mmCIF file of C-alpha atoms and ligand atoms in Angstrom:
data_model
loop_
_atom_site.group_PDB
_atom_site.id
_atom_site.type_symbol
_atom_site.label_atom_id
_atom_site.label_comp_id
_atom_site.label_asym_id
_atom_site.label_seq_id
_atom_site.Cartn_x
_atom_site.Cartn_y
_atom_site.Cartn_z
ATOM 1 C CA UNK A 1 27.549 60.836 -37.632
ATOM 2 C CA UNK A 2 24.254 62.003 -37.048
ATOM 3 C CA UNK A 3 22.489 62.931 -33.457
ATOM 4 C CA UNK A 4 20.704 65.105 -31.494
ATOM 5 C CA UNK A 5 21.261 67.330 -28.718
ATOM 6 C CA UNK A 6 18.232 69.444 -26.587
ATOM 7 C CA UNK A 7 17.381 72.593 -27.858
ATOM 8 C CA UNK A 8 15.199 74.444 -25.097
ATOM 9 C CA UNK A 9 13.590 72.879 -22.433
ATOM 10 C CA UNK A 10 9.586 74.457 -20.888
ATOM 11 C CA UNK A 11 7.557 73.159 -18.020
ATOM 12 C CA UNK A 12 4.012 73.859 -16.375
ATOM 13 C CA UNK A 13 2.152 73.007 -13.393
ATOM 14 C CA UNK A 14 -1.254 73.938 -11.887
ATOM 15 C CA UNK A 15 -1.536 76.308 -9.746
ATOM 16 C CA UNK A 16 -3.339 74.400 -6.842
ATOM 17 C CA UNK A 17 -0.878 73.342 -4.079
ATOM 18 C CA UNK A 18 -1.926 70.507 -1.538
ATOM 19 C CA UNK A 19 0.161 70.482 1.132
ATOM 20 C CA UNK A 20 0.639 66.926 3.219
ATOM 21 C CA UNK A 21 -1.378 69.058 5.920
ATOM 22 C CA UNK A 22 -4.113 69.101 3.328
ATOM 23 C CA UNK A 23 -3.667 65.861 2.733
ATOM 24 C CA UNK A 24 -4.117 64.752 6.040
ATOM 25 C CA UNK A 25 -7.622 66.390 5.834
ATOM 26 C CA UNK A 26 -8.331 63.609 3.133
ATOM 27 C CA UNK A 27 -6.793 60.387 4.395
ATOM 28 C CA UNK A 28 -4.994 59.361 7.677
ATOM 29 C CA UNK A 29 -1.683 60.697 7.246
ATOM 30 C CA UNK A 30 0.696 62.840 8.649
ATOM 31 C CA UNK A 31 3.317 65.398 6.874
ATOM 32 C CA UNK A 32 5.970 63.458 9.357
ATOM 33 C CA UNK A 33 5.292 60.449 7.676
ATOM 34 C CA UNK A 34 4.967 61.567 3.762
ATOM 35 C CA UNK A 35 8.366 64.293 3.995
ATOM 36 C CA UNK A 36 10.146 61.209 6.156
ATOM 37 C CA UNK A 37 9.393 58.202 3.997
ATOM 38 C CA UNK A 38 9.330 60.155 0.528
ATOM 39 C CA UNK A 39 10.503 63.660 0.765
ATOM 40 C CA UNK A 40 7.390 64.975 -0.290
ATOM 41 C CA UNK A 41 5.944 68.294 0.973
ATOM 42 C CA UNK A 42 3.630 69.349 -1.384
ATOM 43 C CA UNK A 43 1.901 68.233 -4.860
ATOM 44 C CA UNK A 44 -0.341 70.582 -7.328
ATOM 45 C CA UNK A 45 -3.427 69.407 -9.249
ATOM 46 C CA UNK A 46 -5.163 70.923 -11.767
ATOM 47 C CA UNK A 47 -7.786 73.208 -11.409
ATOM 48 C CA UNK A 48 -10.665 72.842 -13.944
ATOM 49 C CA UNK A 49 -12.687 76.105 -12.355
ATOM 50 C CA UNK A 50 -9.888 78.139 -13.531
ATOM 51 C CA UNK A 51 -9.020 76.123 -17.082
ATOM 52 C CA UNK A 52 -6.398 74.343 -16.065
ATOM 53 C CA UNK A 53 -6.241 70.810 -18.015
ATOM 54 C CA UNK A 54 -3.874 68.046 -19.062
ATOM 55 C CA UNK A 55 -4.226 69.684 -22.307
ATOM 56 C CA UNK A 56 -3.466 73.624 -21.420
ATOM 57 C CA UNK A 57 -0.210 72.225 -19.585
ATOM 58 C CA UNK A 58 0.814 70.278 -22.758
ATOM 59 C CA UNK A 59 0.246 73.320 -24.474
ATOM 60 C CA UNK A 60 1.940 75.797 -21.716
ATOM 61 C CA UNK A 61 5.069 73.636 -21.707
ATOM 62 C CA UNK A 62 5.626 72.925 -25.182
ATOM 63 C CA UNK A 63 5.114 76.509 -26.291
ATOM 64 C CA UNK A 64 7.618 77.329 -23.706
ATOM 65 C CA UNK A 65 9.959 74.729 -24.897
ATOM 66 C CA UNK A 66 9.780 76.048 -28.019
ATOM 67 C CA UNK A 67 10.256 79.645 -27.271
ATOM 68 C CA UNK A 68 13.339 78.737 -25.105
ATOM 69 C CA UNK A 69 14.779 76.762 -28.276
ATOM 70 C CA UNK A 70 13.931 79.275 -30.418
ATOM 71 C CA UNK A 71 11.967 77.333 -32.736
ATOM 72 C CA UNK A 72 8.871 77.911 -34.770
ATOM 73 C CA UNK A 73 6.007 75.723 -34.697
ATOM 74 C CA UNK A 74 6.408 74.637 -38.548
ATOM 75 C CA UNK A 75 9.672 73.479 -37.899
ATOM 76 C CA UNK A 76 8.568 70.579 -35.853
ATOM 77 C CA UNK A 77 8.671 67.434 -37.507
ATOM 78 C CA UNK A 78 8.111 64.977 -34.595
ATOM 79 C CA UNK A 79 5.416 65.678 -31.731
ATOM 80 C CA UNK A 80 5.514 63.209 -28.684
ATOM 81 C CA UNK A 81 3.601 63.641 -25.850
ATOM 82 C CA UNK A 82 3.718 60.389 -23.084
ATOM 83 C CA UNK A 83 1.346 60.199 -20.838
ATOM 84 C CA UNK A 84 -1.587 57.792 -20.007
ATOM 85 C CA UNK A 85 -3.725 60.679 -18.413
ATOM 86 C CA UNK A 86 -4.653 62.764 -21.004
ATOM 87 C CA UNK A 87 -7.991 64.343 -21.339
ATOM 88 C CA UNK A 88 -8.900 62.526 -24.448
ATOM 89 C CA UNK A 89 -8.462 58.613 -25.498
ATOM 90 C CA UNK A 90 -8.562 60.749 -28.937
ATOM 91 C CA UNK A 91 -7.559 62.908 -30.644
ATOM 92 C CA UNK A 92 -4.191 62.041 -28.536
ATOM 93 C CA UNK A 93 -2.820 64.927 -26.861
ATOM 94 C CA UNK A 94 -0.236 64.917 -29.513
ATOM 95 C CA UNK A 95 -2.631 65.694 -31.871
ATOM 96 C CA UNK A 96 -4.274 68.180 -29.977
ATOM 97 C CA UNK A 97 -0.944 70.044 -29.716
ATOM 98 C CA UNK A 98 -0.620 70.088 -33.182
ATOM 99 C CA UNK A 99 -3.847 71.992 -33.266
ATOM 100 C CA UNK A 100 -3.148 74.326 -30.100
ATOM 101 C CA UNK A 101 0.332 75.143 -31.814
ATOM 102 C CA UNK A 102 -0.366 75.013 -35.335
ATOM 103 C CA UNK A 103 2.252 72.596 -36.241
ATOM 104 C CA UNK A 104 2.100 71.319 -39.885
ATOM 105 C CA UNK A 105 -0.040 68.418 -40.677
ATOM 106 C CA UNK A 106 2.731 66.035 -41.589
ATOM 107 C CA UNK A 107 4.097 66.320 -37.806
ATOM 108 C CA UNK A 108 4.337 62.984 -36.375
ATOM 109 C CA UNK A 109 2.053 63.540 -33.597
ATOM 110 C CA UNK A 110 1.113 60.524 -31.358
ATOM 111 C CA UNK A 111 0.633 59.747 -27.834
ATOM 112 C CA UNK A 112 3.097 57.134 -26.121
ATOM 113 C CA UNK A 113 2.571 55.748 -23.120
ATOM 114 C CA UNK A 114 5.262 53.803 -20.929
ATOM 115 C CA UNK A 115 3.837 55.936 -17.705
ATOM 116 C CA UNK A 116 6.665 57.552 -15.407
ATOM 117 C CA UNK A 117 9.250 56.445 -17.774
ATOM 118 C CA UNK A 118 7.778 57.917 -20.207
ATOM 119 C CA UNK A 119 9.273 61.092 -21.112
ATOM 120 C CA UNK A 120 12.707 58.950 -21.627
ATOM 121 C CA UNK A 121 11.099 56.480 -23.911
ATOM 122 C CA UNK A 122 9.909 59.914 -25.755
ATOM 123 C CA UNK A 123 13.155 61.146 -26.542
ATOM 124 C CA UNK A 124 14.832 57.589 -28.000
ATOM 125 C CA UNK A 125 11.813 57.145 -29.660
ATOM 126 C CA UNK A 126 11.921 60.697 -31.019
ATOM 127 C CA UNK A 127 16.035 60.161 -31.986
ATOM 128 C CA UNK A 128 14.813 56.793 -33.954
ATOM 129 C CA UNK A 129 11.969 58.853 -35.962
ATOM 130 C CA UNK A 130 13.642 61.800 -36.677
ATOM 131 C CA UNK A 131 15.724 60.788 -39.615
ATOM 132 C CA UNK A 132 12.258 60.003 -41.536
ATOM 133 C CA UNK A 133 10.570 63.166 -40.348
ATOM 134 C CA UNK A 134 10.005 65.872 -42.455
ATOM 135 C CA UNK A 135 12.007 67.992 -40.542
ATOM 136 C CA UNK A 136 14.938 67.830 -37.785
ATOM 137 C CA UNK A 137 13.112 69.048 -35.036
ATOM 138 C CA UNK A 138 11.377 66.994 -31.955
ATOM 139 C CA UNK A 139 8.961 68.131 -29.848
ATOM 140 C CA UNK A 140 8.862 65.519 -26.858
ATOM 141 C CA UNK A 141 6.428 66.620 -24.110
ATOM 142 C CA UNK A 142 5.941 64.338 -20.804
ATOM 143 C CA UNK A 143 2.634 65.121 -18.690
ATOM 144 C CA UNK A 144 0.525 63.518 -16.657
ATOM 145 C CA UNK A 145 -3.225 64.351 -14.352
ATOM 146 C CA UNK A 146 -2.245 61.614 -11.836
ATOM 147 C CA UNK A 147 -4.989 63.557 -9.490
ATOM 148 C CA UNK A 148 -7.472 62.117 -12.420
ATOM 149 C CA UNK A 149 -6.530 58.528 -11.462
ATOM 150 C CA UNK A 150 -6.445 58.541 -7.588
ATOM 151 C CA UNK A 151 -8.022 56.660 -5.185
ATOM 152 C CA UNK A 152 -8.669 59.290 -2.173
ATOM 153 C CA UNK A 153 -9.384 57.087 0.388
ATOM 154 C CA UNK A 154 -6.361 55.182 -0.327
ATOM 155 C CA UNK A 155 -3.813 57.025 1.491
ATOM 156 C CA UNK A 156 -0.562 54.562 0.491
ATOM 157 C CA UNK A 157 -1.051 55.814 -2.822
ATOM 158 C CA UNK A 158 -3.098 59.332 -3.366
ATOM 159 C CA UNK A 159 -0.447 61.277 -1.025
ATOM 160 C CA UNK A 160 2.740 60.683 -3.744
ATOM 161 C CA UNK A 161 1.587 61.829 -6.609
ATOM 162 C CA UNK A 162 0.519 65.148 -8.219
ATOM 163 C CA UNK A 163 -0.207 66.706 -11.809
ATOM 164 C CA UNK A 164 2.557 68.428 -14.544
ATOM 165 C CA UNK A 165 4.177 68.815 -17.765
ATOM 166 C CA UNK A 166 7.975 69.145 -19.204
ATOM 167 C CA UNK A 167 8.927 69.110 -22.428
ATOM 168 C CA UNK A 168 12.331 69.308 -24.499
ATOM 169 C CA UNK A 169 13.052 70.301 -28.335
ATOM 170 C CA UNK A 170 15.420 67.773 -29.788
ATOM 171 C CA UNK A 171 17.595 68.628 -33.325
ATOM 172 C CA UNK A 172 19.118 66.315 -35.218
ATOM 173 C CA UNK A 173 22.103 67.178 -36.564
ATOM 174 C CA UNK A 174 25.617 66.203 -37.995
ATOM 175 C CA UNK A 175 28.335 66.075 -35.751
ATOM 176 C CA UNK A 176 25.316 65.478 -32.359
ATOM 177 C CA UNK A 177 25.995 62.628 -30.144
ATOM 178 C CA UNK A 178 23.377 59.561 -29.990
ATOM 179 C CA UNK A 179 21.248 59.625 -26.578
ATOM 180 C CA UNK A 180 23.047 56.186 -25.547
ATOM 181 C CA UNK A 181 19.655 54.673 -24.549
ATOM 182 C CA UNK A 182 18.219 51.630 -22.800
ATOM 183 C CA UNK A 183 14.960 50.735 -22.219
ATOM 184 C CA UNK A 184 13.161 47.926 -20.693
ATOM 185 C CA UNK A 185 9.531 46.692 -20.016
ATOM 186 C CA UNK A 186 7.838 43.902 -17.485
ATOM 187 C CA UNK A 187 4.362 43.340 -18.440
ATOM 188 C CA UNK A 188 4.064 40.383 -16.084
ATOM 189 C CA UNK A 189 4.657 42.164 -13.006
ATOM 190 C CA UNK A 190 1.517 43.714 -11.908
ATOM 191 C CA UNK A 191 2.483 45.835 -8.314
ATOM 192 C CA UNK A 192 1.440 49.407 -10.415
ATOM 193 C CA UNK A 193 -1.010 49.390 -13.113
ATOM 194 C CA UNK A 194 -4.138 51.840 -13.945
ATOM 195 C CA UNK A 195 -6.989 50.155 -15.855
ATOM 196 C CA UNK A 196 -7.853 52.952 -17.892
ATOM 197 C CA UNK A 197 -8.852 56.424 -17.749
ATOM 198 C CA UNK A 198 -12.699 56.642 -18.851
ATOM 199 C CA UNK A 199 -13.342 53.275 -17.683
ATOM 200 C CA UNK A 200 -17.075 52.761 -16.200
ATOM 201 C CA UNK A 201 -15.390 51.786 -13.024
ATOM 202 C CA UNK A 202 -13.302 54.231 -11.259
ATOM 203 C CA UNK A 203 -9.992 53.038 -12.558
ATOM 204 C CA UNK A 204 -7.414 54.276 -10.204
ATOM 205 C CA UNK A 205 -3.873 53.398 -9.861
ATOM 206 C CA UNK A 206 -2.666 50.769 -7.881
ATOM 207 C CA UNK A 207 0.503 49.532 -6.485
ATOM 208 C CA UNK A 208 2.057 47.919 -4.418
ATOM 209 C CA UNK A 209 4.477 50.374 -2.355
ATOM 210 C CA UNK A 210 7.293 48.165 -1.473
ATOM 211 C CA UNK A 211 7.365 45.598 -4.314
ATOM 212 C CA UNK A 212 7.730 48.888 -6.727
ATOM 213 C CA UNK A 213 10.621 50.043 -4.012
ATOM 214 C CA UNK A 214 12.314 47.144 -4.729
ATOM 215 C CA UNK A 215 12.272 47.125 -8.594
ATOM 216 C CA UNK A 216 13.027 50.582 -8.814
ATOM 217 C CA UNK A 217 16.179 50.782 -6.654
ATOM 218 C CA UNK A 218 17.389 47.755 -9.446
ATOM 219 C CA UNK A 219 16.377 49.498 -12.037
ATOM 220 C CA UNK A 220 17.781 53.226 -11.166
ATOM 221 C CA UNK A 221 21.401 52.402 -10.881
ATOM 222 C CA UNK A 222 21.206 49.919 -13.866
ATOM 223 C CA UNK A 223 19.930 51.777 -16.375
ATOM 224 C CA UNK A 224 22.924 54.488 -15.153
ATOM 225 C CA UNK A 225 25.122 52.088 -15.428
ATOM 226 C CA UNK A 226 24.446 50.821 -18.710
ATOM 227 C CA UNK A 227 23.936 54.376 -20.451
ATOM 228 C CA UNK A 228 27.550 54.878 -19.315
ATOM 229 C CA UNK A 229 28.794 51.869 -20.669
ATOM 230 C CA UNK A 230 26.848 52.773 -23.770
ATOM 231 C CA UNK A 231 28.443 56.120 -23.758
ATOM 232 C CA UNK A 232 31.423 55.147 -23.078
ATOM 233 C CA UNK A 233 32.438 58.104 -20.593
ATOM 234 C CA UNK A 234 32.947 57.810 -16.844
ATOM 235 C CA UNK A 235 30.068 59.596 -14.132
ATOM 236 C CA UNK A 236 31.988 62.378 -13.609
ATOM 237 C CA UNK A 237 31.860 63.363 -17.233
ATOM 238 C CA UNK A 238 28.142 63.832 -16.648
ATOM 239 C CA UNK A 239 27.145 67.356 -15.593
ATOM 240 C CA UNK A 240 23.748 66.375 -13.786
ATOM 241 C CA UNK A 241 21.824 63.114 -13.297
ATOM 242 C CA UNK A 242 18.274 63.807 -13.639
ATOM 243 C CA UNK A 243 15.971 61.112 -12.101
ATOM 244 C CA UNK A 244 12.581 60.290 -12.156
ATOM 245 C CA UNK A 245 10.748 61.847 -8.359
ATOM 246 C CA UNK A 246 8.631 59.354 -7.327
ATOM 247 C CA UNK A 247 10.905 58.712 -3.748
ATOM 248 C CA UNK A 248 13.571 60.974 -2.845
ATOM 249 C CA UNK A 249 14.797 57.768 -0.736
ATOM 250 C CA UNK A 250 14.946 56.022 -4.316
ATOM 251 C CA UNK A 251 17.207 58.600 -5.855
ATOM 252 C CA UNK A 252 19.263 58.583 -2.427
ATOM 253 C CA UNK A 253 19.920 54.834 -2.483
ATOM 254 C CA UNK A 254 20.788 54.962 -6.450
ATOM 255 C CA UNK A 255 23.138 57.822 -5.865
ATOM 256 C CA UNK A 256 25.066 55.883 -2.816
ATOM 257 C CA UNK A 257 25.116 53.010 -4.811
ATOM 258 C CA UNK A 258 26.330 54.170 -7.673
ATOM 259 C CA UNK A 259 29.132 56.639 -5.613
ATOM 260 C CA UNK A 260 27.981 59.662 -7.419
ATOM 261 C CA UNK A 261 28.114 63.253 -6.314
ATOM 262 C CA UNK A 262 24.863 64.108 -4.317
ATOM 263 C CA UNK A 263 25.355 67.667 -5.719
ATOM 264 C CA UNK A 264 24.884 66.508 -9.088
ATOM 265 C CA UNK A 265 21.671 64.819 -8.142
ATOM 266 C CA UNK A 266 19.065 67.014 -6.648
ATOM 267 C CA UNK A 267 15.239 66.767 -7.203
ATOM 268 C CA UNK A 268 12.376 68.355 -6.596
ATOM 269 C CA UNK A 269 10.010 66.118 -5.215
ATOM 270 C CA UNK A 270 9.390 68.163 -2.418
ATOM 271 C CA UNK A 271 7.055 70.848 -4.159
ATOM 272 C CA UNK A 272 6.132 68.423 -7.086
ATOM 273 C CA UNK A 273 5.085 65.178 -5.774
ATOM 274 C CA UNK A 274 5.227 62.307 -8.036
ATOM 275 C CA UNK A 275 4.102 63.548 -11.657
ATOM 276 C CA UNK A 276 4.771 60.075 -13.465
ATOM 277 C CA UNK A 277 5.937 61.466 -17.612
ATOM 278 C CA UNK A 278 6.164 65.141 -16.301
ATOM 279 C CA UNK A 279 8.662 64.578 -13.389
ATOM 280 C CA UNK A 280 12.124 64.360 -15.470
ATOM 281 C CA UNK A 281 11.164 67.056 -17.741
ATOM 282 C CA UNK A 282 9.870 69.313 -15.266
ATOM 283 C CA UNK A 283 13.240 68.826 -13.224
ATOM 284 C CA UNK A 284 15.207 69.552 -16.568
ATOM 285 C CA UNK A 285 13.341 72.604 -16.945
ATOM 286 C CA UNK A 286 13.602 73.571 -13.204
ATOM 287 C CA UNK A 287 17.367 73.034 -13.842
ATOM 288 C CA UNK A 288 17.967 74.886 -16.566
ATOM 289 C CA UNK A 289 16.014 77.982 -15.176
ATOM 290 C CA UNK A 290 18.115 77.493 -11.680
ATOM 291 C CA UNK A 291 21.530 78.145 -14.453
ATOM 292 C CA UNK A 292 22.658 74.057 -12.885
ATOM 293 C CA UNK A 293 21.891 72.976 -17.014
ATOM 294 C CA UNK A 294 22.937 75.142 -20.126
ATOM 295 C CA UNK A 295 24.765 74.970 -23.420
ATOM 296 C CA UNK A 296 27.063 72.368 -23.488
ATOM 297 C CA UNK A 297 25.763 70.487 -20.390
ATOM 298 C CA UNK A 298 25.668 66.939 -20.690
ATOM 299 C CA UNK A 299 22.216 64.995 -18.936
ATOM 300 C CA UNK A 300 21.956 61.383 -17.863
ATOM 301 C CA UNK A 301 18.357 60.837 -16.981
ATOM 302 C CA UNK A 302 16.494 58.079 -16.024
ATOM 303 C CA UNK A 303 12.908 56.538 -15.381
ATOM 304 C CA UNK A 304 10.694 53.793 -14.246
ATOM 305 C CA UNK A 305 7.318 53.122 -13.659
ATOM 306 C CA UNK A 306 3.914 51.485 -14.658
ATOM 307 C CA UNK A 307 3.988 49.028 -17.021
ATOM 308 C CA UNK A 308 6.396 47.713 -15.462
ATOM 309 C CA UNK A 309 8.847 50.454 -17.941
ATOM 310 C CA UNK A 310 12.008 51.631 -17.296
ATOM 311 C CA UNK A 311 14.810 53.766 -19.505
ATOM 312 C CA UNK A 312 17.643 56.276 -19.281
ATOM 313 C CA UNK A 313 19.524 58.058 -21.746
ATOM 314 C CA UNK A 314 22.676 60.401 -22.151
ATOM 315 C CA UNK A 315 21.834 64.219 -23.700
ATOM 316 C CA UNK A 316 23.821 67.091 -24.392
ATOM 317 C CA UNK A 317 22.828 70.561 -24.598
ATOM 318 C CA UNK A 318 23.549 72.715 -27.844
HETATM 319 O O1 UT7 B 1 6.552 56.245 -10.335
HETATM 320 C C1 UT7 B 1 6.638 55.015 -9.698
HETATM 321 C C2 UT7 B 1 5.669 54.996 -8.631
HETATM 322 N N1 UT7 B 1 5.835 54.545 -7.324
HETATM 323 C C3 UT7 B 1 6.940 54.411 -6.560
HETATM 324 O O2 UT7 B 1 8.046 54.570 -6.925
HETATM 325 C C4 UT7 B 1 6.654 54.021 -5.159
HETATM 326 C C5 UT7 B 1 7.731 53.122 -4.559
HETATM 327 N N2 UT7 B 1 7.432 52.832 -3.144
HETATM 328 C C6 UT7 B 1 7.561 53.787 -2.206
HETATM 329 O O3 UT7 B 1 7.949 54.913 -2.476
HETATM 330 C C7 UT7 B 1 7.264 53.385 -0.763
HETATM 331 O O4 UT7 B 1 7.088 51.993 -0.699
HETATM 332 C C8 UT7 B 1 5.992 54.108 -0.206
HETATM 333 C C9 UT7 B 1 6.279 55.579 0.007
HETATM 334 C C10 UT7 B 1 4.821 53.931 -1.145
HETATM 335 C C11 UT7 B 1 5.631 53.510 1.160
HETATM 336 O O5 UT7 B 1 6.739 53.610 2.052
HETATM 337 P P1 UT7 B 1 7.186 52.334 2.891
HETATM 338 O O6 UT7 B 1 8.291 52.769 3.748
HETATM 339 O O7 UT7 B 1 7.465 51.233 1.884
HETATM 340 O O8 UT7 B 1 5.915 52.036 3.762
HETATM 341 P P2 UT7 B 1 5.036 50.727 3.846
HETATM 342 O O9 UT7 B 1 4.240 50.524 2.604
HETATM 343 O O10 UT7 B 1 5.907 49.610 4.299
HETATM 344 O O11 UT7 B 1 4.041 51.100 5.021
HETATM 345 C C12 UT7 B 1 4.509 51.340 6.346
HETATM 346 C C13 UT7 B 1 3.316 51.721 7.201
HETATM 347 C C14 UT7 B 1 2.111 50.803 7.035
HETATM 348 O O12 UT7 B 1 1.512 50.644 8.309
HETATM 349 P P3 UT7 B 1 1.795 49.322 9.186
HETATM 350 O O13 UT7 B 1 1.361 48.166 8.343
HETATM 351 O O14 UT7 B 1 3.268 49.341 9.463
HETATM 352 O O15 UT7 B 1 0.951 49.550 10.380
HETATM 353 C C15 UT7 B 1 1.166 51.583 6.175
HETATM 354 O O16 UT7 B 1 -0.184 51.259 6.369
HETATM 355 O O17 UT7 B 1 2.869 53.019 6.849
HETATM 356 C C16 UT7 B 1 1.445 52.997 6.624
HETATM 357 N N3 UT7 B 1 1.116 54.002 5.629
HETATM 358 C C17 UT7 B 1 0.867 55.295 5.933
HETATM 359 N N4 UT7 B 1 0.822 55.944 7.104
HETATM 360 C C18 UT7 B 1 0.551 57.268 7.078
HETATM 361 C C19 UT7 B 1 1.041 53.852 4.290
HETATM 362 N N5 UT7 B 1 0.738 55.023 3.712
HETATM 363 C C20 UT7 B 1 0.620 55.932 4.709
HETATM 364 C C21 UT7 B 1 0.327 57.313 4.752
HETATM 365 N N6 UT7 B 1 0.312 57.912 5.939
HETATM 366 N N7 UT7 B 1 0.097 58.017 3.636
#
């Protein structure tokens, strides 16, 4: 049977750090109240006086993805990038990847948006499309500006989130295990929604705090759940669970739930802030470079967000 498994993971994030103390220059807020109710210390946007863009971090992580997987550029066949922050409407910042990387022209290269679950969607989308590619290799690249889309005077949402890329290479292969994945979308429910970067109006995000508390902490330990169930294996057969940071009082509540190992579970919302499509990846990468995630290492991540989206999805490392 055919599957995949991750080949090399890469992340990158802008060098400007805002602390909550800078934040609290901004808005009425307090780091007390951000590190207490989300576990949030500091976030990094991007810095357009020194280059920094949605597109070089698409670039900066995929290249180091690659590297790290040891693959060339014309041995991509699929190039995913989720996000709904990217500097262009078009070309998509898949496209534009293809370009900054040189990838051949018959790369799949579109942009896919399902906001901070994202990056998931990416990779079960990238497992369905790979067996028409022209060849077995996925790029899947989650990044987001969230610091492009934020209200700051609005201090319940412009103190969570921040700006970053991750991205994983994906081979398909004989003999690779299927991702296991679920996926899910709300369209009705309207508590988090952006109207659109480039829009006349300012079109920031907006949510609604506690109704997206609420949805997430059903969503978390389903989707676990069910990619289990899928899988057929038990929680302790997993090696790490990798969740999306937009609370670390989310992850908590899906970890008691669920009766997993809090060792197995750590984020890193803490420097990162909430970087919607970059925040799995970015962990995965921070993982791997920390030795917790290597060859062999099997991944159960999950996301939620915008949209209202939500997926998880079982991966192994070759
Ligand atoms: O990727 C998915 C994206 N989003 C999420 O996952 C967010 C999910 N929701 C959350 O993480 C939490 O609901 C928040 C962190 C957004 C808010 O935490 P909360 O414990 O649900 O607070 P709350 O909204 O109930 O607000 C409590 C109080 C309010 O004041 P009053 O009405 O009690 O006087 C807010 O006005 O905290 C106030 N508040 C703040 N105070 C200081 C809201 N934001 C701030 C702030 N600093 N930044």
């Amino acid at each position: 049977m055919m599957g995949v498994k991750i080949l090399g993971t890469g992340s990158a994030v802008p060098s400007r750090v805002m602390t909550n103390d800078d934040m609290a220059k901004i808005v009425e807020t307090s780091d007390e109240w951000i590190s207490t109710r989300t576990g949030i210390r500091s976030r990094r946007y991007c810095d357009a006086e020194v280059g920094e863009s949605h597109r070089t971090l698409v670039r900066d992580a995929a290249a180091r993805a690659l590297e790290a997987a040891g693959i060339e550029p014309a041995q991509v066949g699929v190039c995913l990038v989720a996000t709904f922050t990217a500097d262009t409407c078009t070309p998509s910042a898949a496209c534009l990847l293809q370009a900054d990387l040189g990838m051949p022209e018959d790369t799949l290269c579109f942009d896919l948006n399902a906001a901070c679950a994202g990056f998931v969607y990416g990779l079960h989308v990238a497992e369905c499309l790979l067996p028409g590619a022209a060849r077995p290799y996925a790029l899947v690249v989650g990044a987001d500006t969230l610091s492009r889309v934020m209200d700051f005077t609005d201090r319940t949402t412009c103190v969570l989130f921040g700006d970053g890329a991750g991205a994983a290479v994906l081979e398909r292969a004989e003999g690779y295990p299927e991702l296991h994945a679920v996926w899910g979308s709300r369209g009705d429910d309207t508590s988090l929604y952006a109207p659109g970067v480039g829009c006349d109006d300012p079109s920031y995000l907006h949510m609604d705090g506690r109704a997206v508390f609420r949805f997430a902490t059903e969503v978390m330990p389903r989707c676990t759940t069910e990619v289990l169930e899928r899988a057929g294996i038990s929680a302790d057969e997993v090696d790490r669970f990798v969740y999306h940071q937009a609370n670390k009082r989310i992850v908590d509540y899906s970890v008691k739930k669920l009766g997993l190992d809090p060792a197995k579970c750590e984020g890193n919302i803490d420097h990162t802030g909430n970087t919607s499509a970059g925040s799995v990846p970015i962990l995965l990468d921070e993982l791997v470079h920390a030795g917790k995630l290597g060859s062999g290492s099997r991944v159960l991540m999950a996301g939620f967000g915008a949209g209202l989206t939500w997926a998880g999805a079982l991966a192994e490392f070759a």
